[in-house]
Structures are given as C-alpha cells and as structure tokens.
XYZ file of C-alpha atoms in Angstrom:
333
model
C 23.708 21.209 -14.591
C 22.122 24.640 -14.571
C 24.576 27.327 -15.775
C 25.617 29.958 -13.266
C 23.298 32.928 -13.009
C 24.557 36.397 -12.208
C 23.830 37.685 -8.699
C 20.143 38.398 -8.270
C 18.414 41.003 -6.142
C 15.880 39.736 -3.594
C 12.496 38.986 -5.115
C 13.788 38.826 -8.673
C 12.234 35.437 -9.413
C 15.576 34.221 -10.813
C 16.939 30.880 -9.726
C 20.416 30.442 -8.297
C 22.572 27.410 -9.084
C 22.993 25.286 -5.976
C 23.551 21.662 -5.031
C 24.459 20.070 -8.345
C 21.684 21.435 -10.483
C 18.772 21.851 -8.077
C 17.456 25.364 -8.636
C 16.699 27.761 -5.800
C 13.694 29.811 -6.876
C 12.940 33.179 -5.345
C 9.784 33.436 -3.264
C 7.920 35.752 -5.595
C 5.375 35.494 -8.423
C 8.028 34.578 -10.985
C 9.420 31.875 -8.713
C 5.953 30.425 -8.136
C 5.260 30.448 -11.875
C 8.493 28.580 -12.618
C 7.845 26.058 -9.837
C 4.349 25.437 -11.240
C 5.781 25.006 -14.737
C 8.255 22.413 -13.499
C 5.547 20.528 -11.615
C 3.176 20.506 -14.577
C 6.012 19.085 -16.704
C 6.408 16.141 -14.338
C 9.040 17.687 -12.081
C 9.384 17.563 -8.306
C 9.782 20.803 -6.362
C 10.250 21.549 -2.673
C 8.069 24.341 -1.341
C 7.497 26.036 2.009
C 4.490 25.496 4.226
C 3.853 26.842 7.696
C 4.979 23.471 9.148
C 8.028 22.255 7.166
C 9.148 22.264 3.530
C 7.330 19.682 1.442
C 8.610 17.858 -1.623
C 5.785 18.162 -4.115
C 4.644 16.309 -7.196
C 1.287 16.667 -8.896
C -0.984 14.249 -7.057
C -2.372 12.743 -10.273
C 1.072 12.103 -11.806
C 2.199 8.665 -10.684
C 5.620 8.878 -12.292
C 6.357 12.211 -10.651
C 5.223 10.816 -7.295
C 7.598 7.901 -7.841
C 10.401 10.450 -8.276
C 9.544 11.836 -4.820
C 10.043 8.410 -3.212
C 13.233 7.971 -5.234
C 14.666 11.345 -4.245
C 13.957 10.789 -0.549
C 15.319 7.247 -0.592
C 12.056 6.275 1.053
C 12.343 2.551 1.851
C 8.637 1.759 1.499
C 5.628 3.280 -0.201
C 3.771 4.977 2.635
C 0.712 7.144 1.985
C 1.401 10.808 1.254
C -0.502 13.948 2.227
C -2.166 15.730 -0.675
C -2.029 19.512 -0.322
C -4.997 21.427 -1.719
C -5.887 25.070 -2.269
C -9.418 24.933 -0.844
C -11.949 22.804 1.003
C -13.906 22.499 -2.245
C -10.838 21.031 -3.939
C -10.499 18.577 -1.053
C -14.115 17.467 -1.419
C -13.527 16.791 -5.119
C -10.986 14.178 -4.014
C -12.554 12.776 -0.852
C -15.875 12.233 0.881
C -16.214 14.569 3.845
C -18.782 14.109 6.595
C -19.972 16.653 9.180
C -16.938 16.212 11.459
C -14.507 16.690 8.584
C -16.293 19.798 7.361
C -16.331 21.236 10.866
C -12.579 20.713 11.187
C -11.922 22.231 7.747
C -13.958 25.293 8.698
C -12.173 25.651 12.035
C -8.562 24.949 11.093
C -8.021 25.282 7.339
C -5.760 26.724 6.189
C -3.500 25.364 8.883
C -1.383 22.482 10.185
C -4.148 19.853 10.175
C -4.378 16.916 7.764
C -7.578 14.897 7.516
C -7.709 11.259 6.417
C -10.926 10.740 4.462
C -12.427 8.122 2.109
C -11.124 8.776 -1.400
C -13.784 9.434 -4.037
C -14.043 6.863 -6.827
C -12.204 8.186 -9.851
C -10.458 10.946 -7.897
C -7.448 12.446 -9.678
C -4.927 10.920 -7.279
C -2.277 8.416 -8.337
C -2.551 5.042 -6.558
C 1.023 5.432 -5.338
C -0.079 8.461 -3.268
C -2.634 6.303 -1.447
C -0.286 3.329 -0.937
C -3.184 1.062 -1.822
C -5.490 2.429 0.885
C -9.130 3.494 0.367
C -8.398 6.814 2.081
C -6.501 9.979 1.247
C -4.816 12.447 3.623
C -5.613 16.062 2.745
C -4.486 19.418 4.041
C -4.697 23.082 3.062
C -1.450 24.796 4.087
C -1.353 28.254 5.605
C 1.553 29.729 3.682
C 1.126 32.299 0.906
C 3.687 30.697 -1.418
C 2.242 27.228 -0.921
C -1.262 28.505 -1.578
C -0.137 30.361 -4.714
C 1.668 27.272 -5.978
C -1.373 25.068 -5.381
C -3.583 27.529 -7.217
C -1.196 27.402 -10.176
C -0.313 23.690 -10.263
C -3.252 21.923 -8.619
C -3.179 19.410 -5.750
C 0.320 18.308 -4.752
C 1.322 15.111 -2.994
C 4.122 16.133 -0.666
C 5.992 14.469 2.174
C 8.661 16.451 3.996
C 11.534 17.526 1.725
C 14.328 15.578 3.398
C 16.071 12.235 2.910
C 14.055 9.470 4.532
C 14.787 9.197 8.239
C 16.527 12.567 8.474
C 15.414 15.731 10.262
C 12.588 17.589 8.518
C 13.636 20.827 6.773
C 12.404 24.228 7.907
C 14.550 26.345 5.551
C 15.406 26.119 1.857
C 19.042 25.550 2.781
C 18.071 22.424 4.716
C 16.372 21.074 1.586
C 19.405 21.757 -0.588
C 21.732 20.164 1.943
C 19.720 16.954 1.958
C 18.239 16.682 -1.530
C 20.422 18.889 -3.696
C 20.944 17.252 -7.073
C 17.985 14.882 -6.581
C 15.123 17.332 -7.132
C 14.387 19.989 -9.729
C 14.003 23.054 -7.536
C 13.211 24.511 -4.143
C 10.934 27.521 -3.805
C 12.554 29.645 -1.099
C 10.019 31.045 1.322
C 12.346 31.575 4.257
C 11.979 29.784 7.601
C 8.781 27.838 8.338
C 6.954 29.481 11.249
C 5.508 26.323 12.863
C 8.483 24.038 12.310
C 6.888 20.643 13.042
C 4.745 18.467 10.815
C 0.972 18.727 10.662
C -1.377 16.976 13.043
C -3.225 14.109 11.334
C -6.782 13.207 12.295
C -9.236 10.670 10.901
C -12.920 11.484 11.452
C -15.017 8.398 12.219
C -18.189 7.497 10.386
C -19.971 7.068 13.720
C -18.891 10.512 14.923
C -15.771 11.790 16.650
C -12.263 11.337 15.355
C -8.962 9.562 15.921
C -5.580 11.198 16.373
C -3.130 9.480 14.010
C -0.159 11.819 14.435
C 0.482 14.653 16.852
C 1.793 17.789 15.172
C 1.543 21.526 14.754
C -2.109 21.817 15.821
C -2.711 20.903 19.480
C -5.099 18.024 20.074
C -6.921 20.130 22.658
C -7.941 22.647 20.003
C -9.346 19.876 17.824
C -11.248 18.390 20.749
C -12.735 21.792 21.564
C -13.942 22.191 17.969
C -15.495 18.708 17.918
C -16.858 18.829 21.443
C -15.431 15.359 22.043
C -12.153 13.749 23.038
C -9.929 12.377 20.294
C -9.269 8.664 20.315
C -5.600 7.800 19.858
C -4.657 5.192 17.261
C -2.567 2.548 19.031
C -2.695 -0.432 16.655
C 0.781 -0.664 15.030
C -0.592 -2.914 12.297
C -3.139 -0.337 11.206
C -1.557 2.333 9.010
C -3.782 4.933 7.409
C -1.553 7.989 7.357
C 2.046 9.159 6.945
C 4.289 8.874 9.968
C 2.979 5.514 11.181
C 4.543 2.067 11.156
C 4.828 0.630 7.641
C 2.061 -1.808 6.763
C 0.557 -1.831 3.336
C -2.252 -2.998 1.139
C -2.078 -6.638 0.026
C -4.234 -8.127 -2.734
C -6.566 -11.019 -2.017
C -4.514 -13.265 -4.303
C -1.336 -14.994 -3.132
C 1.920 -13.634 -4.522
C 4.989 -15.547 -5.692
C 8.017 -13.349 -6.257
C 11.115 -13.618 -8.484
C 9.078 -15.502 -11.108
C 10.404 -15.890 -14.639
C 7.194 -17.465 -15.916
C 3.687 -18.212 -14.721
C 3.007 -21.454 -12.905
C -0.262 -23.408 -13.079
C -3.208 -21.121 -12.375
C -1.031 -18.023 -11.986
C -1.207 -14.626 -13.656
C 2.285 -13.318 -14.368
C 3.076 -9.647 -13.724
C 6.090 -8.831 -15.833
C 8.937 -6.367 -15.568
C 11.409 -5.518 -18.300
C 12.260 -8.530 -20.451
C 10.009 -10.849 -18.440
C 6.666 -10.554 -20.195
C 3.365 -11.214 -18.477
C -0.354 -10.721 -18.891
C 0.303 -7.292 -17.430
C 3.551 -5.551 -16.566
C 4.888 -3.118 -14.019
C 7.075 -1.673 -16.792
C 7.714 -3.356 -20.143
C 10.821 -1.187 -20.587
C 12.235 -1.982 -17.133
C 11.793 1.616 -15.914
C 11.699 1.613 -12.098
C 9.817 4.914 -11.931
C 7.131 3.539 -14.225
C 7.021 0.337 -12.166
C 6.592 2.270 -8.929
C 3.838 4.391 -10.444
C 2.030 1.279 -11.698
C 2.478 -0.985 -8.677
C -0.694 -0.329 -6.701
C -2.828 0.097 -9.806
C -1.737 -3.338 -11.049
C -2.536 -4.951 -7.693
C -5.959 -3.325 -7.689
C -6.620 -4.621 -11.213
C -5.693 -8.130 -10.122
C -8.074 -7.849 -7.188
C -10.874 -6.556 -9.391
C -10.355 -9.520 -11.723
C -10.533 -11.954 -8.802
C -7.053 -13.384 -9.468
C -6.120 -15.888 -6.764
C -2.514 -16.685 -7.671
C -0.055 -14.021 -8.825
C 3.515 -14.421 -10.003
C 5.711 -11.322 -10.154
C 8.873 -11.010 -12.223
C 12.156 -10.031 -10.546
C 12.677 -6.330 -9.887
C 16.248 -5.074 -9.315
C 17.083 -4.286 -5.689
C 18.423 -0.846 -6.591
C 16.985 2.674 -6.333
C 13.200 2.570 -6.383
C 13.451 -1.190 -6.806
C 14.142 -1.474 -3.088
C 10.832 0.186 -2.265
C 8.966 -1.852 -4.885
C 10.415 -5.085 -3.513
C 9.696 -4.023 0.072
C 6.060 -3.552 -0.891
C 5.908 -6.835 -2.805
C 7.504 -8.797 0.041
C 4.944 -7.413 2.481
C 2.135 -8.278 0.092
C 3.519 -11.805 -0.291
C 4.055 -12.412 3.429
C 2.113 -15.238 5.122
C -1.234 -14.125 6.460
C -3.057 -15.190 9.553
C-alpha cells in the first residue's frame, strides 16, 4: 500500500494513492520519468494513447508481460501490440516491405497497427507474439505515450481493462477496473480517438488485409495504398489482437497432466515435477507464462515428436497457460 500523499497541484508529477496501491501519476515529465522507472524495474503501467489507455510492459520482459495477462484476467495468450517511438525502432523488430513503409509514412504516429514478420533475434518476448512469426507494431500519437516510449523503450500493451470489459478512455476507468492489480497509471486525461487502433497486415505479394477495424478508417488506408483492403474472414487464422483465439501448436504431440515421461516422450516440468526442461522449477506461474512459448519453440527446434507436460494449477495465470496447452494438445486434422 502506498502511503497517502498530501494534495498535489496539477502537473506536480506526484502520485496520488488510489485503488488499493495503484499509483496515479501526473501527466508531466516527472510522472513520465517515474512510469519509465517502474517499467524498467519489471513493473506494469497504464498509459494514455490517442485511442484508449494501454497496459504496458517492456516488450522484451517476458515476466512483466505475464503480469499484464494476469492483471487483465486474460483467459488466453493472444498476441499483443508493441508500441514503438519511431519507424526505425519498428524496423529493428520487424521486416517491413514497401507497403508497410508507405503506411508508416502516411499514418504514423496514429491509430494504425501493422502486423509484420518479426526479425530473428528481435528483443520481443515470445509471450508477446503468442507463438506467431509476426509482431503487431504501432507508433501512438500521444505526447505522453511518445515520451514514455522514448524513456522506457518498446512496450507491449493491450487495452488497460479487465478482459472482456469496456476499453478505458480515462485514467479513472483504468483505476476502476485494474486498481490494485497494476503498479501505476499515467494520467493523460481523456483519449481523443476513443476506439482501438485499426490493424492491417501488408501482404508479401502487394496490398494488405484488414484484420481489425478501428480508429483509422479503412478508406484512408486504401487511398494511401491505391488498392482495396482484403478483409480477413477465416476465424481459424489469428494473427493479431482482437480476433478469435487460436494459437501456435508445436509439431510434436502433447500429453498433459503428466507426472513423468512415457516412452519416447520429453517431459516439460513445473514445480516439483522435474523434466528435461521446465516451465518454472519453482512453480512460479508468471515465470511459467513467460517461458511457455519459448519452451515450445525449443521443442520444435529439437524435432521432439512426443511431449509430456506436468500439471499446472488452474488458478490465476495457470488458467491461461492451461488454455494454451489444451489448444496445443487438441486433435489435429
């Protein structure tokens, strides 16, 4: 619990105690500096964009990203949008073709997210990607968001609300929904756009697909590209936030709730169940969530055909971990 602060004048940079310990940081240089400090220490902080408030964690910090899913009560690990301070920062994380660069030049900063192939070795935690070979990127058009990104680096950030609830457009909305679950909210006042960003995926063969309608009209994007957007209609194909849940599965077959490896299996442990690798030797659900996709990728890279996974508690982040594991273990056509 943060002790009570005395009343603060506007713009003082002081935080006010609200919602069981979640700090409300003033929208000034001191507030941005404190938000960046919290993020760099592994914290999670809500911040304003022109669309809605996002709940940010440093994109390279898997454990912090796991805290974001935990705080939101997000039932499955869906891909997250990574917010960047510049197009150059985006291209350090992803491979951008001519269409992507044209859209960045036309609409960044702004309410447009682009889904692009992630660069090998990019500083993005696997949990952000949800096992996909792509990353969603956007440069927000809000001075506080831009200042925070300059100070803390790329931030993975879904909307700062409990999963399934209305997206927040004011700091008070964030505190009402997530107070006590997150470290702080940087108060930038009301969001001017008020709906989530439009998400587009440029195609390798030219053109682009509309994955989610949002704050940037599709007509403006089509005018910039000189071509109509194709609309993604396959519910089994999920490459961006806001689509039906469907997630990466390894090539190997999974057996869940395993206490030991069977013939020909590699055991992935958790807590006291030891295996050749482990989601978390200490039984830490945040660590397990952060490690989940990386472990599955390692199993794929090793060509493992049969995988046994130790039981994970069906509580907190364990629900999301088990949701992901059950989908990965489901029968395939």
